[in-house]
Tab-separated table of C-alpha atoms and ligand atoms in Angstrom:
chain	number	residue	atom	x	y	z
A	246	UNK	CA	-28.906	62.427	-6.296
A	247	UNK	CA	-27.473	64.662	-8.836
A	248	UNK	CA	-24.502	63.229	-11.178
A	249	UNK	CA	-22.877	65.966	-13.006
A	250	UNK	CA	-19.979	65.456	-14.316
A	251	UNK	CA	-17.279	68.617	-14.442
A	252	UNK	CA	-14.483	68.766	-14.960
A	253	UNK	CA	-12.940	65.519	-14.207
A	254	UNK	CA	-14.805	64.562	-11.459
A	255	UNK	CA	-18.436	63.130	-10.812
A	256	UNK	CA	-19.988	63.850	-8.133
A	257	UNK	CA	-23.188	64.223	-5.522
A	258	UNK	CA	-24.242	67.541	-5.593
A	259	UNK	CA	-27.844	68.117	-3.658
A	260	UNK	CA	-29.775	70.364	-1.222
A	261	UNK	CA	-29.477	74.113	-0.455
A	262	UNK	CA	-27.664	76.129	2.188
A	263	UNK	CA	-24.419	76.346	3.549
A	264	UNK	CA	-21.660	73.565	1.151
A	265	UNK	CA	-20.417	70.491	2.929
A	266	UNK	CA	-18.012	68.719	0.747
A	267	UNK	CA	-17.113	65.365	1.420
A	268	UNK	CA	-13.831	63.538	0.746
A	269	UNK	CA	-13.210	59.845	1.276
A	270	UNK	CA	-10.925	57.464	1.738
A	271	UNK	CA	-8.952	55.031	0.149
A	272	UNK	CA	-10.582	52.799	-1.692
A	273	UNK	CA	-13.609	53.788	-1.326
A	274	UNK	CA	-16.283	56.218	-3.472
A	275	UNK	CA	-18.194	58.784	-2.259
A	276	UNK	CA	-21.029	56.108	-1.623
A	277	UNK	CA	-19.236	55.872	1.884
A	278	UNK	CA	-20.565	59.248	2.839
A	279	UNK	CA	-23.929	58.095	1.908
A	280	UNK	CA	-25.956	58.248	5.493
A	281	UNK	CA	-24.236	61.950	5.721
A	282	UNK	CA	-25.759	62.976	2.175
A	283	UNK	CA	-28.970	61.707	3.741
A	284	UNK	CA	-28.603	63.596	6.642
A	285	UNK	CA	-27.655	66.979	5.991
A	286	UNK	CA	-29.137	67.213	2.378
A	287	UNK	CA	-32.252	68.581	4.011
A	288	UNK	CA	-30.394	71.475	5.664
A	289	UNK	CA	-26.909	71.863	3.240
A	290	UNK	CA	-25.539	71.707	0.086
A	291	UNK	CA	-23.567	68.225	0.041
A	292	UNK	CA	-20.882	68.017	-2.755
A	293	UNK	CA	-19.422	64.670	-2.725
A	294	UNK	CA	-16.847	63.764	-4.864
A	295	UNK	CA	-15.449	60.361	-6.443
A	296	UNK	CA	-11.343	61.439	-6.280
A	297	UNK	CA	-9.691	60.627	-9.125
A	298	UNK	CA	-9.238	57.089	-9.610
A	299	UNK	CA	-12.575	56.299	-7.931
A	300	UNK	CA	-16.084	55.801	-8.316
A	301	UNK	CA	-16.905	57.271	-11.748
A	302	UNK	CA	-13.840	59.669	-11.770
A	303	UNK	CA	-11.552	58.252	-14.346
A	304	UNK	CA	-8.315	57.319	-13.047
A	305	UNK	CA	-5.114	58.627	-14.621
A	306	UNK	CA	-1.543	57.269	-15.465
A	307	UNK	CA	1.204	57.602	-12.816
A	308	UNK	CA	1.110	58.790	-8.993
A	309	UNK	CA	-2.128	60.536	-8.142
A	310	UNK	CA	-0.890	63.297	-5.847
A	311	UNK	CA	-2.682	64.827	-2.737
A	312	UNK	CA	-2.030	67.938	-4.444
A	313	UNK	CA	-3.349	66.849	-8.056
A	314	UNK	CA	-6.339	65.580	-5.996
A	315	UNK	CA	-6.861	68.629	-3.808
A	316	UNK	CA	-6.484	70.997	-7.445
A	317	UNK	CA	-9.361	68.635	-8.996
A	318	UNK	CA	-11.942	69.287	-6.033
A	319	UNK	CA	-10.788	73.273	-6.119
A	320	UNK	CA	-11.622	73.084	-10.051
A	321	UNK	CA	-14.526	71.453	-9.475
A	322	UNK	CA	-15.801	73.750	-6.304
A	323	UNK	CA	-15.158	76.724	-9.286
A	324	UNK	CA	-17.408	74.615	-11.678
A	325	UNK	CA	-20.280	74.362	-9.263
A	326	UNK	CA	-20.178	78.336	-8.275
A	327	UNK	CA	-20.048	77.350	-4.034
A	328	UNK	CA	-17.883	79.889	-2.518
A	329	UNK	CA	-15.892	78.982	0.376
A	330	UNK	CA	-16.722	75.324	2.214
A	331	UNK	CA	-16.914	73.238	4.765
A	332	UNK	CA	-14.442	70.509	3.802
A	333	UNK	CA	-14.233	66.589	5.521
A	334	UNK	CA	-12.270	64.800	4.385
A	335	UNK	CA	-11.514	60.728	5.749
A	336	UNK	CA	-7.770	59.746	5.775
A	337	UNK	CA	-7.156	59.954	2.502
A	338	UNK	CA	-9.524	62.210	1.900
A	339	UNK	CA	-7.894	64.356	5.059
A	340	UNK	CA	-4.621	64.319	2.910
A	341	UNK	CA	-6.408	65.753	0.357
A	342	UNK	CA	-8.118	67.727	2.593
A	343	UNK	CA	-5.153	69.462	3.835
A	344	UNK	CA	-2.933	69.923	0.551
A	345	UNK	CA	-6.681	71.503	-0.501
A	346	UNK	CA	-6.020	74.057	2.907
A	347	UNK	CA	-2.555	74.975	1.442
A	348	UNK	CA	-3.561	75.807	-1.921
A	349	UNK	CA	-6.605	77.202	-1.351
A	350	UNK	CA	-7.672	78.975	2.244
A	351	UNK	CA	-9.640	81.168	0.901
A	352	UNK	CA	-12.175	78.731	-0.188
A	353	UNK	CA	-12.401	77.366	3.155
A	354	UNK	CA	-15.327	78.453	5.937
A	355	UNK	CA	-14.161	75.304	7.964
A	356	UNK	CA	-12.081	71.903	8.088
A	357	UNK	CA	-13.282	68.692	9.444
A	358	UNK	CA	-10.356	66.090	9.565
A	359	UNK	CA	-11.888	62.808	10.467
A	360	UNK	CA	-9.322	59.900	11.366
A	361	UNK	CA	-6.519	61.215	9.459
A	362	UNK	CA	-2.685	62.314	9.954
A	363	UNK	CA	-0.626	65.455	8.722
A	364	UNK	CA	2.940	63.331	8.646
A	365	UNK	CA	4.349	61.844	5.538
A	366	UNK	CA	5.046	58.170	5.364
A	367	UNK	CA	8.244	56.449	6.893
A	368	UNK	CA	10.417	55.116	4.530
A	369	UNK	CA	9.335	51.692	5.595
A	370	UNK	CA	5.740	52.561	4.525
A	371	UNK	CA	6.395	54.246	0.976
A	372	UNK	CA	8.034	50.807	0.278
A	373	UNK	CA	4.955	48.867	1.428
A	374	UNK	CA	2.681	51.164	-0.661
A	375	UNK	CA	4.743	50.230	-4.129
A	376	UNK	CA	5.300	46.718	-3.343
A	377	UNK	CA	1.497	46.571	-2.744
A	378	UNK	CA	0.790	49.183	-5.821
A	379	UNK	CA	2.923	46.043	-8.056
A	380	UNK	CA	0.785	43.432	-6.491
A	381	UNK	CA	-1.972	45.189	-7.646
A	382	UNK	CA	-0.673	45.468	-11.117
A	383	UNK	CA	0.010	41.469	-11.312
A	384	UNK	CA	-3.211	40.172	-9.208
A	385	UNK	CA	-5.924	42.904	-9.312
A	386	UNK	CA	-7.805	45.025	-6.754
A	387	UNK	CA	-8.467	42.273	-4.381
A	388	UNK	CA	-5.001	42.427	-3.109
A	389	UNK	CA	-6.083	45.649	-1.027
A	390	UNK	CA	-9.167	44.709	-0.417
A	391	UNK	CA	-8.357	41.518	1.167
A	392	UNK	CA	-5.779	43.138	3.477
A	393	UNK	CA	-8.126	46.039	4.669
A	394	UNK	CA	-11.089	44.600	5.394
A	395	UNK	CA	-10.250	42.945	8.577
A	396	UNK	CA	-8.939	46.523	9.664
A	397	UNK	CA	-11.732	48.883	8.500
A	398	UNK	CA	-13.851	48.615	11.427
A	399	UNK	CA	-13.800	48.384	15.268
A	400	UNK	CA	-12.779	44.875	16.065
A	401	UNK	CA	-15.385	45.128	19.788
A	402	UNK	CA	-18.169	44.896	16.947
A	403	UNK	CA	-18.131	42.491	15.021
A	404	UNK	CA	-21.002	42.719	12.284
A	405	UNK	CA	-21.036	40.423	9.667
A	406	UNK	CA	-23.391	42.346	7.309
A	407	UNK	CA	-21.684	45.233	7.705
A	408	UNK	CA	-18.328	43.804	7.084
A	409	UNK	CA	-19.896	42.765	3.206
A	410	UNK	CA	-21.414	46.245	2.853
A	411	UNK	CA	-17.831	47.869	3.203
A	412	UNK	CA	-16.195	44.824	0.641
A	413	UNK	CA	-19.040	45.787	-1.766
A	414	UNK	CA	-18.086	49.216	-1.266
A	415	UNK	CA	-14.943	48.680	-2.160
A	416	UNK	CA	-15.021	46.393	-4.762
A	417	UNK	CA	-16.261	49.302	-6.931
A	418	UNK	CA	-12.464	50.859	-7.460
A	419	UNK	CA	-10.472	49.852	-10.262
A	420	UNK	CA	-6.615	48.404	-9.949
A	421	UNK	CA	-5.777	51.527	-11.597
A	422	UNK	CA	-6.984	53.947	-9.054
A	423	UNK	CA	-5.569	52.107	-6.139
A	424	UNK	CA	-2.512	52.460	-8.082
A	425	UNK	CA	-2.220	55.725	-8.699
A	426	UNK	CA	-3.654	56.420	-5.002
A	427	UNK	CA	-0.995	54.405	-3.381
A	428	UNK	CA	1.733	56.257	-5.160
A	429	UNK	CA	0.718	59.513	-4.918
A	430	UNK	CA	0.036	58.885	-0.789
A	431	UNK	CA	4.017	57.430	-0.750
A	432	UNK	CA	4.938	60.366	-1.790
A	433	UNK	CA	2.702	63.014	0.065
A	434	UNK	CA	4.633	65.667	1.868
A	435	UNK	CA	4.392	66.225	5.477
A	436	UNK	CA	1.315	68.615	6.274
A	437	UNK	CA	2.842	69.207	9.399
A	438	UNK	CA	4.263	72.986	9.155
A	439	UNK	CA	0.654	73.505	8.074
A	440	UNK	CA	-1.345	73.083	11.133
A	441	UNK	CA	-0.380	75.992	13.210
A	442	UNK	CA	-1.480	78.496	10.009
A	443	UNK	CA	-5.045	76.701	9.911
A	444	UNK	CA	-7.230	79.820	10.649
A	445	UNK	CA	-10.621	78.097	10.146
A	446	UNK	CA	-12.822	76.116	12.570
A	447	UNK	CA	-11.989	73.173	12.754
A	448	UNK	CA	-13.383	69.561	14.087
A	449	UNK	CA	-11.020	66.764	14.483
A	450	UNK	CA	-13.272	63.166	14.334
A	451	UNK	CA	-11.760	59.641	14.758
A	452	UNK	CA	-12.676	56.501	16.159
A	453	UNK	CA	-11.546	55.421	19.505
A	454	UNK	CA	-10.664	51.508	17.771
A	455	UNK	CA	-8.899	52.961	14.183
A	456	UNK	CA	-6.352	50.156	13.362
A	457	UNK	CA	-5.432	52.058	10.720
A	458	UNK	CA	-4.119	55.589	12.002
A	459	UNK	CA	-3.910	55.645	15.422
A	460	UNK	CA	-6.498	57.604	17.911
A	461	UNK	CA	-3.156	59.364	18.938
A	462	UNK	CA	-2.432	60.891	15.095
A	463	UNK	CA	-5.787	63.421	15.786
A	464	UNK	CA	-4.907	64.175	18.990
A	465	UNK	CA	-1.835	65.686	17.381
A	466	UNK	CA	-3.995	67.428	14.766
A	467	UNK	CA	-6.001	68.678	17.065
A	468	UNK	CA	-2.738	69.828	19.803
A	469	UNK	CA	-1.063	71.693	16.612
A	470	UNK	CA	-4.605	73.428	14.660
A	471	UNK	CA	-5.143	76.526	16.864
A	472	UNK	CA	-8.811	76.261	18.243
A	473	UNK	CA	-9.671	72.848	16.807
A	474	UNK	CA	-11.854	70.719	18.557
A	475	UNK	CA	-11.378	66.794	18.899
A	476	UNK	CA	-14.315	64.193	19.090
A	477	UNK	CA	-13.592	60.462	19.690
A	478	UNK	CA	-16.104	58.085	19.182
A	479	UNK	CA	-16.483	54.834	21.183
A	480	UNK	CA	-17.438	51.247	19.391
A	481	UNK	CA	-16.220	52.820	16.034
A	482	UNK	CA	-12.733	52.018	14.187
A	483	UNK	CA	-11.189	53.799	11.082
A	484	UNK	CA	-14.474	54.061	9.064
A	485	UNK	CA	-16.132	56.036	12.083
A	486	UNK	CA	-18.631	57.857	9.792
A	487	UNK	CA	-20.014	54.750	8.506
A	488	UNK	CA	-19.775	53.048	11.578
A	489	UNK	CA	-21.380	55.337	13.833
A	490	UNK	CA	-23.423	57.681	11.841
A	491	UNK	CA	-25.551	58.643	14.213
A	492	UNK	CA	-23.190	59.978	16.573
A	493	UNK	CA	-20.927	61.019	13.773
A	494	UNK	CA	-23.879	63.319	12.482
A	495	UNK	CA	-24.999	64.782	15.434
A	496	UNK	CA	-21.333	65.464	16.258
A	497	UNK	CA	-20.597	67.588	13.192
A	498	UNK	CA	-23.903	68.784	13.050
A	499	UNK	CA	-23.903	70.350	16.655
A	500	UNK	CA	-19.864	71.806	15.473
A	501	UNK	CA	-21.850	73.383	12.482
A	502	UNK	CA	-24.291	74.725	14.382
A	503	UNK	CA	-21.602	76.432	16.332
A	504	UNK	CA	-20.420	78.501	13.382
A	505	UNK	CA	-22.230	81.399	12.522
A	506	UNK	CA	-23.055	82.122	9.023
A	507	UNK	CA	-21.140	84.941	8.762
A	508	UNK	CA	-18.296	84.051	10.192
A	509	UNK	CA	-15.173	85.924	8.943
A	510	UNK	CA	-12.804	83.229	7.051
B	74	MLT	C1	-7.525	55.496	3.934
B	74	MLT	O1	-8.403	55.013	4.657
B	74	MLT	O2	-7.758	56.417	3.151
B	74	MLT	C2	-6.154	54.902	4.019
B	74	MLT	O3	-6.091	53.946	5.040
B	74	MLT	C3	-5.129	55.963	4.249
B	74	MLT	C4	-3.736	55.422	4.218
B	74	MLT	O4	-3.521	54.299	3.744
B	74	MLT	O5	-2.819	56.134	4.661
């Protein structure tokens, strides 16, 4: 793998042909996309990013917008010279994702939202996300990644190797970055409005067991994107792609194939 780092972001960058960029979640690193890098590196450019805050992208003071995010991958898309994209992002990463389609449609060939949402948070939630941001503060990372772990994957398979592979994955972010990530998500705005103007293929992905945002959330994505196409995969919860990467490959790779290469965007 390729680490270059540009503007403010490092990043995967490898393999030729048509870009897939990656987004992911919170807390992870772009080392959750890794058996997708694997798998489409041979027939794609794969651009995956650490988001500000995580990985080896630096984190910054204050709330860490979905906007400020979504700018960072845009200058960093202009740093590597790709043209428009295929963008996926993962919850978080589908926040991103869709501030990303607001600012920028024209760099978009196609949109992948994998278990994800377009509303804001309830008032209710906002609160949680600063209470938890202060914890954070006073205790350190482990706060979060105590209280996700449980949820991160579908409860019908339990796996207890798996279950340390996603701690260790996200053991690598910094109090900092969860910080800033879990202000800037209280605050995100609601993509909503957004949907209907979506004019680019589009592949809604989720797992049928996501504790975390509810099967029902991409449903709605994909009722309000005109054209989009939903996938739910069975035995997988919120971190389908890691989950089930088989299916969630050969999913997105039979969408892909779908798209011609010179499809207007
Ligand atoms: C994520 O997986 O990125 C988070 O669960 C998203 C969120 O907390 O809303």
């Amino acid at each position: 793998m390729n680490n270059l780092p540009p503007q403010n972001l490092s990043t995967t960058d490898i393999g030729q042909g048509r870009p897939l960029v990656f987004l992911h979640g919170f807390p992870f690193s772009r080392a959750v996309w890794q058996p997708q890098v694997d798998a489409f590196r041979s027939t794609h450019r794969v651009i995956a990013p650490d988001l500000m805050g995580f990985g080896d992208s630096e984190p910054q003071p204050g709330p860490i917008t979905m906007a400020r995010q979504a700018a960072e991958v845009h200058a960093l898309l202009q740093h590597l010279g790709t043209g428009p994209v295929f963008l996926i992002g993962h919850s978080m990463g589908g926040y991103v994702a869709l501030a990303f389609a607001q600012q920028f449609p024209g760099m978009l060939h196609g949109l992948v939202l994998v278990s994800t949402q377009s509303g804001p948070d309830s008032a209710e939630a906002a609160t949680g996300r600063r209470t938890t941001a202060a914890k954070v503060l006073a205790e350190g990372a482990h706060v979060v990644i105590d209280a996700m772990a449980p949820k991160l994957c579908a409860a019908s398979q339990p796996d207890a190797g798996r279950a340390a592979q996603v701690r260790a994955l996200m053991a690598t972010a910094r109090p900092e970055g969860m910080i800033g990530a879990l202000l800037g998500m209280a605050e995100r705005p609601d993509a909503t409005p957004l949907l209907a103007q979506i004019a680019v293929p589009t592949l809604i992905l989720t797992g049928a067991e996501d504790a975390l945002i509810a099967t029902a959330e991409s449903a709605k994505l994909a009722r309000a994107i005109p054209g989009a196409q939903l996938q739910v995969i069975a035995q997988a919860g919120h971190l389908v792609a890691f989950e089930q990467p088989a299916e969630f490959n050969r999913l997105l790779g039979d969408w892909l194939n779908q798209i011609r290469p010179d499809a207007p965007h």
